[in-house]
């Protein structure tokens, strides 16, 4: 007798098919999960993708070195050694200089303006274009509030005092510091404290007060400088192997994009909220001296940045195209910013 497939049996058959298609991804992070914001937002992405896909994709967050070291994530995602990575585009300047403009720009915009260019001014299109030759799909998946601009053992009375220092510095800001006579190094977060403690570097910048507090820089350097002229806002991305991304159906891609949009809002709100208590602890419990750059010092740094930007645009066609888009958007946006926002 012919067997009739009941509705219950059909559902069971479909469920079995879905189960066979389940995937497990490793999300290799450049930041340890113990770090507020930088690591914690990566863990949140892993948990939310797992939840929102109903377990069709199980994402396992990997601390730096879990599968590959922090600064090898780019190649690992492109080759498929890991399915996904959590980082910032600025770490890959040695491969694609223009990606730095999609991470953090000296004397750049607040997060709202940066996201406006990203979402509606062409930034996202550049992001995909620059990553595609390396077999990577990138989704901006986080943005944080302004950073501090550095920890120093000795007080810096003017930018002239920077000359001759060795300092950990990130991204385009590092090129500005080099113009000011600083020797810079790019170190992953976990490598900074030992280098500072041993004197391999004289000073460091890394992130915002709540994150820097976690890393304990105050134990070796007591002079903390603001504002973070080099990173008024910083973008972070979820990198996914491009072949893997293109194998996903539209629904799953949309779910991942939704997780990232939600993570942007969550991360920005959290980042603004947690700095007050972190500053209090640094000053009152750890004796950190907070300093602010003078207008003259900021003007000197901005002049150096303008020189650096012009040189980079002359050297790299992709950098020039992205920078033109970014600066044109900012010039047009200025009318709205000046009318709508208080100074």
C-alpha angles and dihedrals in degrees: 000000000000112000114235115217106225124209089255091052091047091053090048091050091050091048090052089052091050091049091054089054095052115126135204116209130192111218104202110203129203088208129060114249090236091070116097112243099350096060100017093057089054091053089049091054091051093049095045097048088050091050100041093050090050091241094305084123117031110196119201115200112223122201117224108292092020089118104344133004119271097260094047096063094101094060093039093057094044093050094044094244083130127018097225144006136207115212145102123278090234093074091070099059091122090063102033114014093190092063088075089073088060093055111043133333125204111250086006134152133291114260096266093056093042091052091047090058091043096050102031107014102059102269095121092050091054090048093058093042093053096046098042098081088058093053094250131130112203129200119186100235106169145020128192134203123254119310129220115257101230157320117244132184091216130037114267108219096182138352087267087073089063093070113110097015124129110221140174105237136165135225127324091349088066090061090052091051090050088055087055091055099265123137105223134201129188108224128174115247096259093052097054103077095051091048091049093045094049093046094244084130127027097209143001146201121200117147147309126328097266091053097040089050089056091054093051100230089151088073091071106021125038103183113087120186134208153228105042094229090172096055115025086159131001129207124214128195143208106224117202127185103262096225089052093047092051091050091061120094119245093256093057092046089051091050091053092047089051091052089053095049090050091047091054092056094042095048095048093049093047093047092054092046101051101050098079096063092041091055090048092053093046093051103034102032102029103030096236115169112225117212134183124210114245120245088251092054092048090049090053091049092048091050089052090050092053089053092048093048092051092050094048091049090051091050101046127040094203091051089050093051095048093043091051091052092047096047094044091052091049093049091052093043092053092080091059094041093051093048100041108037133062115238 
